[in-house]
């Protein structure tokens, strides 16, 4: 019979874990491979494993380097480790870790000032395209930039690019020789200007570790234990960096799910995850299959979606087992056109809001960003607040910049006189910036108000987790989050692409625009590997839902248009019947992920 330990997590890292999670946390020093399905508590397992290694004396917190793929995920690791009483662990993205190391070692390796980081490469790509006699339109430059990023992530030089894309059977936007010419010109211009792009951070860090024994020795004396999250998304370049970090050691824990590999277009490959035990024959392998996020109905649909894949390697044959109480069946709806689909989704969202589901617990997910416009209009018409992931960055918003300045000034004025009620003090400061007790009318004003409220709720969270927290600590927390691009949660329905939804979850999820040509995307036709990646995208979308899941599609693009579209082949065999779009049942308190 399944045993679940109970107790306070700050006393014993094994408290509250199921048998498989316990096996992952208590496994001896690496190598350890955790195959973790969606919703199975992999972040919980990672952080508890680090806490276990620290508390058993295997490693000091400062000797642990945990890497993942987004600043938000790295911030979540740091927050959970802090809640476990573990301070000093380096939890960063690959690029943030490499940047920190490169800045430290640059004087020793190069001898002059570190080259600045090229944060926006399209201008330089444009110059390279003109030099190579290639197209320089906005779409052309984005295509060239994407191909350069893929090549560098795949450890492919400009000279080797044509042969590499032929071997990979990769479709290129223009003839490969032209991409190679732009790539070569871009590298020449970048080096002449003494600048680095994001991929260079990894490449130069690898070179520093591989070519300078003293640098490698100093690094390996500092870090003894490595944890890699989302290991299915590692690129050859990131794996080369990880190998350079490790040297001859094997104190490594990797966590991943090959069923959620959705970044192959950027060079990611599940090969390193699937071949981990071949490289480390003595590795401990643990499979997490108990899904604590979603209802059995959602889990059943997710299993059906992924099990229909044409081929799945052994490491990807992970069947989820739902652990939550039963919920409503996923719904399917067919609409005449995209506007009708968006209106039906917005009306269903309005009903969920009326019955108490918070707006922040609802998401609309689509395949391409251009699909968001119809849903923005439909939600705006009903004055429903929303946020578009991938839009303006939180800490760059004018109202947030002004609010942070005000909080910093208040913290300076309050030095030596800590606030008794941090949340109340922060709300008093933000009131002068426009934070009222009730939200204003209008979507633009409501969006600004929600941003300010997110800062106030961040203060509440800090006060709840840190004794005697004051304004200075709040400003320090905000600065750390801004540096890590880890914004607080903003209330509002989330509109997001399936790619940007990876790693997130909501009580109610609407998967929209499910037609052939969009999901799967048209250019995946004729390429079985690309089609299976599109299927995995749908799987990722389904597994974002905790309790309510609605899938829909429209037969024409515009009202009165020819109904020539076909629903996605990925939902064939899943749709029980196609009725008029149903209203979702009234909300009840949804269970949270364990």
XYZ file of C-alpha atoms in Angstrom:
594
model
C 0.000 0.000 0.000
C 1.227 3.520 -0.836
C 2.765 5.345 2.102
C 2.823 9.138 2.333
C 4.910 10.673 5.075
C 3.383 13.608 6.890
C 4.889 16.332 9.011
C 6.598 19.684 8.726
C 8.952 20.051 5.798
C 11.329 22.295 7.776
C 12.079 19.414 10.175
C 12.727 16.538 7.792
C 13.196 16.732 4.015
C 11.333 13.412 3.691
C 8.177 14.677 5.396
C 5.087 14.754 3.187
C 6.608 12.775 0.318
C 5.313 9.671 -1.423
C 7.460 6.566 -1.835
C 8.939 7.545 -5.208
C 9.680 11.101 -4.099
C 11.360 9.702 -0.972
C 13.510 7.466 -3.171
C 14.598 10.478 -5.241
C 15.334 12.629 -2.191
C 17.174 9.987 -0.167
C 19.193 8.436 -3.020
C 22.917 8.415 -2.282
C 25.226 10.943 -3.889
C 24.913 11.121 -7.667
C 24.521 10.181 -10.371
C 20.728 10.211 -9.999
C 18.168 10.425 -12.818
C 14.599 11.405 -11.900
C 12.047 10.820 -14.669
C 9.282 13.122 -13.476
C 5.934 13.352 -15.252
C 3.855 16.521 -15.313
C 2.461 17.462 -11.918
C 4.415 14.807 -10.018
C 6.195 17.241 -7.706
C 9.609 17.436 -9.345
C 10.421 20.870 -7.891
C 9.499 19.535 -4.466
C 11.778 16.535 -5.044
C 14.681 18.704 -6.283
C 14.597 21.112 -3.353
C 14.090 18.367 -0.768
C 17.006 16.413 -2.266
C 19.265 19.455 -1.931
C 18.061 19.949 1.660
C 18.719 16.262 2.406
C 22.244 16.421 0.972
C 22.985 19.541 3.032
C 21.491 18.275 6.294
C 23.242 14.923 6.072
C 26.561 16.728 5.666
C 27.269 15.527 2.145
C 27.684 19.068 0.840
C 27.557 22.665 2.076
C 24.846 24.908 0.561
C 27.434 27.078 -1.195
C 28.844 24.009 -2.953
C 25.569 23.265 -4.763
C 24.814 24.649 -8.218
C 21.232 24.037 -9.378
C 20.433 25.089 -12.941
C 17.178 25.308 -14.829
C 15.868 27.022 -17.952
C 13.857 30.054 -16.865
C 14.454 32.809 -14.352
C 11.009 32.098 -12.910
C 11.893 28.441 -12.266
C 15.234 29.422 -10.709
C 13.427 31.893 -8.468
C 10.972 29.195 -7.418
C 13.883 26.924 -6.461
C 15.436 29.685 -4.329
C 12.103 30.457 -2.650
C 11.445 26.823 -1.749
C 14.989 26.323 -0.479
C 14.616 29.429 1.676
C 11.375 28.026 3.090
C 13.303 24.841 3.948
C 15.898 26.897 5.803
C 18.610 26.258 3.185
C 20.457 29.465 2.263
C 23.448 29.845 -0.022
C 22.583 27.401 -2.816
C 23.206 28.867 -6.267
C 19.968 28.346 -8.240
C 20.250 29.963 -11.664
C 19.575 29.529 -15.346
C 22.415 28.137 -17.453
C 23.043 31.585 -18.922
C 22.928 33.418 -15.585
C 25.362 30.923 -14.044
C 27.722 31.222 -17.026
C 27.561 35.030 -16.969
C 28.493 35.102 -13.287
C 31.381 32.702 -13.806
C 32.649 34.442 -16.937
C 32.723 37.850 -15.270
C 34.723 36.367 -12.404
C 37.241 34.497 -14.559
C 37.517 36.981 -17.461
C 40.503 38.990 -16.065
C 42.368 35.746 -15.408
C 41.614 34.280 -18.847
C 41.515 37.307 -21.166
C 43.202 40.003 -19.124
C 41.078 43.052 -20.002
C 37.614 44.299 -19.106
C 34.754 41.851 -19.815
C 33.073 42.441 -23.145
C 29.530 43.839 -22.830
C 26.507 41.650 -23.458
C 24.573 42.093 -26.700
C 21.013 41.880 -25.393
C 19.279 42.664 -28.719
C 21.037 41.107 -31.691
C 18.687 41.981 -34.577
C 20.484 45.249 -35.431
C 23.787 43.416 -35.781
C 22.108 40.574 -37.677
C 20.707 43.214 -40.034
C 24.183 44.584 -40.708
C 25.436 41.038 -41.311
C 22.549 40.339 -43.708
C 23.311 43.465 -45.719
C 26.985 42.499 -45.884
C 26.014 39.007 -47.105
C 23.528 40.372 -49.648
C 20.587 38.673 -47.916
C 17.075 39.881 -47.127
C 16.879 42.387 -44.281
C 13.158 42.553 -43.542
C 11.957 42.078 -39.954
C 10.897 38.472 -40.591
C 14.159 37.714 -42.395
C 16.227 39.002 -39.480
C 14.240 36.976 -36.945
C 14.733 33.862 -39.091
C 18.473 34.471 -39.362
C 18.763 35.125 -35.625
C 16.878 31.898 -34.875
C 19.158 29.873 -37.147
C 22.292 31.398 -35.584
C 20.980 30.562 -32.107
C 20.205 26.988 -33.153
C 23.661 26.574 -34.684
C 25.517 27.873 -31.647
C 23.352 25.815 -29.263
C 24.154 22.783 -31.434
C 27.918 23.544 -31.476
C 27.796 24.203 -35.221
C 30.100 26.833 -36.782
C 29.192 28.979 -39.768
C 31.427 26.870 -42.005
C 29.733 23.653 -40.860
C 26.163 25.013 -40.944
C 25.094 23.730 -44.425
C 26.279 20.191 -43.700
C 24.757 20.234 -40.206
C 21.272 21.264 -41.354
C 21.401 18.627 -44.096
C 22.331 15.951 -41.560
C 19.580 17.137 -39.196
C 17.060 17.419 -42.068
C 16.299 20.886 -40.759
C 14.101 23.143 -42.879
C 15.797 26.520 -43.336
C 14.074 29.823 -44.216
C 16.524 30.494 -47.094
C 19.245 28.353 -48.724
C 21.686 27.127 -46.054
C 24.662 28.756 -47.765
C 22.998 32.158 -47.355
C 22.321 31.556 -43.664
C 25.955 30.501 -43.253
C 27.117 33.736 -44.894
C 24.970 35.847 -42.556
C 26.125 33.782 -39.563
C 29.809 34.289 -40.476
C 29.336 38.040 -40.999
C 27.453 38.341 -37.711
C 30.261 36.634 -35.785
C 32.871 38.853 -37.458
C 30.963 42.055 -36.630
C 30.269 40.951 -33.060
C 33.894 40.087 -32.368
C 35.141 43.284 -34.001
C 32.849 45.257 -31.670
C 34.127 43.174 -28.729
C 30.660 42.038 -27.661
C 29.130 38.747 -26.507
C 25.682 37.350 -27.213
C 23.864 34.998 -24.843
C 25.210 31.851 -26.483
C 28.747 33.224 -26.185
C 28.317 33.229 -22.415
C 28.187 29.442 -22.506
C 30.798 29.030 -25.243
C 33.371 31.250 -23.521
C 32.736 29.669 -20.119
C 33.296 26.240 -21.664
C 36.557 27.480 -23.209
C 37.724 28.955 -19.913
C 37.123 25.660 -18.086
C 38.458 23.373 -20.812
C 41.567 25.357 -21.716
C 42.686 26.760 -18.347
C 43.431 24.175 -15.675
C 43.659 26.760 -12.884
C 40.207 28.120 -13.731
C 38.698 24.615 -13.815
C 40.349 23.695 -10.518
C 39.128 26.835 -8.759
C 35.594 26.264 -10.020
C 35.530 22.583 -9.063
C 36.906 23.380 -5.615
C 33.946 25.707 -5.142
C 31.115 23.563 -6.527
C 30.849 19.867 -5.658
C 27.215 18.992 -6.383
C 25.084 19.755 -9.454
C 21.336 19.560 -10.037
C 19.805 20.089 -13.496
C 16.071 20.668 -13.894
C 14.173 20.175 -17.189
C 17.034 18.008 -18.433
C 15.036 16.980 -21.502
C 15.561 20.517 -22.853
C 19.377 20.568 -22.655
C 21.195 21.573 -25.844
C 24.567 20.134 -26.902
C 26.173 23.424 -25.834
C 24.587 23.297 -22.384
C 25.642 19.655 -22.009
C 29.210 20.626 -22.957
C 29.134 23.294 -20.225
C 27.757 20.793 -17.713
C 30.543 18.348 -18.615
C 33.100 21.122 -18.099
C 31.592 21.899 -14.701
C 31.700 18.254 -13.659
C 35.138 17.276 -14.883
C 35.717 13.667 -13.828
C 33.085 13.769 -11.077
C 29.579 12.327 -11.129
C 27.805 14.084 -8.239
C 24.924 14.992 -10.511
C 21.140 14.825 -10.212
C 19.070 15.372 -13.374
C 15.308 15.707 -13.547
C 13.253 15.650 -16.728
C 10.368 14.315 -18.787
C 10.953 13.379 -22.423
C 7.205 13.757 -23.034
C 7.641 17.507 -22.485
C 10.436 18.088 -25.009
C 9.111 21.070 -26.975
C 12.210 23.102 -27.845
C 13.899 20.969 -30.501
C 13.676 23.914 -32.916
C 16.136 25.737 -30.604
C 18.555 22.808 -30.381
C 17.155 21.042 -27.308
C 17.276 17.262 -27.318
C 16.041 14.600 -24.862
C 18.981 12.392 -25.897
C 21.068 13.298 -22.844
C 18.184 12.398 -20.515
C 17.318 9.175 -22.320
C 20.967 8.050 -22.482
C 21.868 9.079 -18.930
C 22.095 5.534 -17.609
C 24.216 4.532 -20.584
C 26.715 7.186 -19.629
C 26.405 6.419 -15.909
C 25.627 2.673 -15.615
C 25.526 2.876 -11.803
C 23.041 5.751 -11.740
C 19.962 5.544 -9.532
C 16.815 6.008 -11.638
C 13.523 7.048 -10.051
C 10.205 7.457 -11.882
C 7.665 9.936 -10.509
C 4.241 9.117 -11.950
C 1.728 10.251 -9.310
C 0.141 13.437 -10.642
C -0.821 15.725 -7.748
C -1.785 18.626 -9.998
C -4.715 17.493 -12.109
C -7.967 15.621 -11.691
C -8.159 12.016 -12.939
C -10.247 13.263 -15.882
C -7.506 15.648 -17.026
C -4.822 13.010 -16.405
C -6.768 10.463 -18.466
C -6.914 12.860 -21.415
C -3.192 13.687 -21.098
C -2.312 9.983 -21.149
C -4.495 9.462 -24.232
C -2.855 12.373 -26.060
C 0.724 11.255 -25.478
C 0.140 7.510 -25.836
C -0.986 8.071 -29.434
C 2.563 9.120 -30.398
C 3.989 7.132 -33.288
C 7.068 6.151 -31.311
C 8.141 6.723 -27.732
C 11.544 5.695 -26.348
C 11.555 3.701 -23.127
C 12.376 6.751 -21.012
C 9.264 8.538 -22.317
C 6.757 5.784 -21.522
C 5.613 7.405 -18.311
C 1.910 6.884 -17.564
C 0.544 9.445 -15.118
C -1.672 8.354 -12.226
C -4.063 11.046 -10.987
C -4.136 11.636 -7.232
C -6.672 14.463 -6.984
C -10.430 14.047 -6.338
C -12.576 13.648 -9.464
C -13.590 16.736 -11.391
C -15.577 17.654 -14.500
C -14.849 15.970 -17.801
C -12.800 18.020 -20.281
C -15.110 19.755 -22.749
C -14.780 20.022 -26.536
C -16.449 22.713 -28.645
C -16.554 23.524 -32.350
C -17.315 27.083 -33.540
C -18.127 28.729 -36.851
C -15.255 31.243 -36.741
C -12.450 32.551 -34.541
C -14.450 35.501 -33.176
C -17.267 33.163 -32.116
C -14.717 30.878 -30.437
C -13.145 33.809 -28.574
C -16.556 35.117 -27.467
C -17.591 31.696 -26.166
C -14.330 31.324 -24.233
C -14.628 34.838 -22.772
C -18.212 34.151 -21.691
C -17.184 30.872 -20.036
C -14.397 32.762 -18.235
C -16.895 35.402 -17.077
C -19.038 32.638 -15.607
C -16.064 31.122 -13.791
C -15.265 34.540 -12.334
C -18.873 34.995 -11.197
C -18.651 31.693 -9.338
C -15.456 32.598 -7.525
C -12.525 31.329 -9.611
C -9.754 33.974 -9.369
C -8.753 35.470 -12.707
C -5.127 34.484 -12.054
C -6.226 30.822 -11.969
C -7.519 30.901 -15.562
C -5.471 30.642 -18.762
C -6.122 30.707 -22.490
C -3.383 28.823 -24.352
C -2.717 28.856 -28.093
C -0.072 27.678 -30.550
C 1.119 31.020 -31.983
C 1.191 34.470 -30.403
C -0.883 36.021 -33.189
C -3.904 34.086 -31.897
C -4.082 36.213 -28.731
C -5.649 39.255 -30.394
C -9.173 37.827 -30.637
C -9.110 36.818 -26.964
C -7.759 40.203 -25.878
C -10.709 41.863 -27.632
C -13.281 39.429 -26.224
C -12.003 39.766 -22.645
C -11.626 43.538 -22.927
C -15.246 43.822 -24.112
C -16.320 42.172 -20.831
C -13.827 44.218 -18.732
C -12.098 41.027 -17.645
C -8.473 41.710 -16.586
C -5.810 39.755 -18.451
C -2.070 39.602 -18.956
C -0.264 38.431 -22.072
C 2.835 36.383 -21.271
C 5.689 37.556 -23.422
C 4.393 41.139 -23.407
C 6.046 44.055 -21.646
C 8.289 42.822 -18.857
C 6.911 43.420 -15.365
C 9.867 45.339 -13.933
C 10.041 47.584 -17.027
C 6.471 48.859 -16.653
C 6.365 52.606 -15.855
C 4.078 52.168 -12.840
C 6.371 49.493 -11.373
C 9.520 51.565 -11.885
C 7.842 54.521 -10.128
C 6.567 52.287 -7.314
C 10.001 50.778 -6.702
C 11.535 54.264 -6.500
C 8.895 55.217 -3.934
C 9.496 52.043 -1.881
C 13.261 52.594 -1.993
C 12.841 56.172 -0.727
C 10.501 54.989 2.032
C 12.986 52.261 3.031
C 15.779 54.852 3.293
C 13.612 57.154 5.399
C 12.606 54.274 7.695
C 16.183 53.087 8.382
C 16.442 52.192 12.063
C 12.659 52.380 12.475
C 11.241 49.095 11.090
C 7.587 48.912 10.147
C 5.298 47.009 12.493
C 2.972 46.052 9.621
C 4.980 45.647 6.409
C 1.932 44.986 4.235
C 0.078 48.041 5.556
C 3.147 50.242 5.199
C 3.684 49.153 1.607
C 0.042 49.747 0.720
C 0.275 53.257 2.176
C 3.301 53.986 -0.043
C 1.652 52.445 -3.125
C -1.593 54.337 -2.502
C 0.269 57.464 -3.618
C 1.157 55.578 -6.819
C -2.453 54.664 -7.609
C -3.198 51.532 -5.535
C -6.783 51.862 -4.305
C -8.836 49.479 -2.192
C -11.064 48.664 -5.169
C -9.954 48.087 -8.769
C -10.665 50.893 -11.255
C -12.774 50.538 -14.381
C -11.160 50.073 -17.768
C -8.675 47.433 -18.791
C -5.603 49.731 -18.993
C -6.168 51.243 -15.544
C -7.015 47.804 -14.160
C -3.764 46.393 -15.563
C -1.715 49.091 -13.796
C -3.654 48.523 -10.581
C -3.035 44.772 -10.726
C 0.702 45.379 -11.135
C 0.799 47.530 -7.984
C -1.287 45.011 -6.078
C 1.229 42.298 -7.008
C 3.940 44.305 -5.201
C 1.705 44.647 -2.136
C 1.051 40.897 -2.104
C 4.787 40.260 -2.440
C 5.198 42.270 0.788
C 2.536 40.097 2.446
C 4.382 36.939 1.364
C 7.694 38.244 2.683
C 6.137 39.207 6.016
C 4.627 35.724 6.294
C 7.901 33.893 5.626
C 10.463 36.181 7.290
C 10.261 37.347 10.891
C 10.552 41.143 11.355
C 10.678 41.762 7.602
C 11.034 45.456 6.787
C 10.993 47.781 3.788
C 14.729 47.343 3.223
C 14.328 43.580 2.938
C 11.374 44.025 0.584
C 13.409 46.323 -1.685
C 16.254 43.779 -1.637
C 13.785 41.012 -2.580
C 12.394 43.154 -5.428
C 15.915 43.901 -6.679
C 16.806 40.192 -6.607
C 13.638 39.328 -8.530
C 14.246 42.081 -11.084
C 17.814 40.855 -11.588
C 16.526 37.290 -12.072
C 13.497 38.363 -14.180
C 11.233 36.680 -11.614
C 8.158 38.926 -11.254
C 5.429 38.398 -8.654
C 2.098 36.967 -9.775
C -0.324 39.483 -11.274
C -4.078 38.960 -11.000
C -5.681 38.546 -14.401
C -6.514 35.845 -16.935
C -3.310 34.633 -18.574
C -3.041 34.590 -22.362
C -0.013 32.563 -23.404
C 1.467 30.431 -26.134
C 1.870 26.746 -25.360
C 5.638 27.186 -25.329
C 5.553 29.993 -22.765
C 3.074 28.064 -20.587
C 5.632 25.334 -19.890
C 6.204 25.009 -16.149
C 3.002 26.854 -15.184
C -0.426 25.643 -14.049
C -3.938 26.989 -13.533
C -7.257 25.761 -12.121
C -8.975 26.298 -15.494
C -7.319 26.095 -18.912
C -8.807 26.829 -22.335
C -6.874 25.261 -25.234
C -8.004 27.173 -28.319
C -7.471 27.181 -32.070
C -6.997 23.404 -32.283
C -7.075 23.032 -36.064
C -4.719 21.311 -38.493
C -2.290 23.886 -39.823
C -2.088 25.564 -36.432
C -1.662 22.567 -34.114
C 0.104 20.793 -35.669
C 1.653 23.839 -37.289
C 1.626 23.733 -41.086
C 5.387 23.499 -41.543
C 5.489 20.284 -39.449
C 3.650 18.418 -42.233
C 5.717 15.640 -43.721
C 8.186 15.531 -40.824
C 7.260 12.827 -38.321
C 9.626 14.141 -35.634
C 8.174 17.651 -35.951
C 4.616 16.281 -35.803
C 5.394 14.392 -32.604
C 6.815 17.560 -31.060
C 3.533 19.288 -31.906
C 1.707 16.456 -30.124
C 3.921 17.024 -27.080
C 2.911 20.688 -27.170
C -0.735 19.677 -26.828
C 0.248 17.316 -24.000
C 1.989 20.178 -22.207
C -1.135 22.309 -22.646
C -3.459 19.612 -21.264
C -1.242 19.028 -18.228
C -1.332 22.729 -17.282
C -4.938 22.313 -16.050
C -5.622 21.399 -12.448
C -9.392 20.953 -12.567
C -11.147 22.372 -15.623
C -10.075 21.896 -19.206
C -11.849 23.128 -22.348
C -10.629 22.412 -25.887
C -12.048 24.272 -28.888
C -11.544 25.110 -32.545
C -13.157 27.197 -35.285
C -14.038 26.041 -38.799
C -13.277 29.386 -40.480
C -11.057 32.339 -39.732
C -13.622 35.120 -40.102
C -17.375 35.433 -39.761
C -19.159 34.183 -42.882
C -15.962 32.646 -44.186
C -15.658 29.253 -45.817
C -15.777 26.495 -43.190
C -12.773 24.678 -44.581
C -10.734 24.031 -41.466
C -10.447 20.631 -39.825
C -10.085 20.111 -36.123
C -6.626 19.002 -35.085
C -5.764 15.407 -35.836
C -4.494 15.180 -32.254
C -8.048 15.310 -30.842
C -9.387 12.602 -33.153
C -10.705 9.781 -30.998
C -10.893 12.034 -27.930
C -14.028 14.029 -28.726
C -17.100 12.243 -27.369
C -19.438 14.496 -29.369
C -19.531 18.004 -30.749
C -22.398 20.009 -29.286
C -22.941 23.769 -29.039
C -20.222 25.248 -26.813
C -21.005 24.262 -23.215
C -20.782 26.514 -20.220
C -18.333 25.238 -17.668
C -19.901 24.136 -14.369
C -19.808 26.536 -11.395
C -16.419 26.657 -9.697
C -15.621 25.137 -6.360
C -12.362 25.474 -4.490
C -9.822 23.606 -6.619
C -7.110 21.532 -4.999
C -3.574 22.808 -5.246
C -0.553 20.909 -6.361
C 1.210 18.994 -3.651
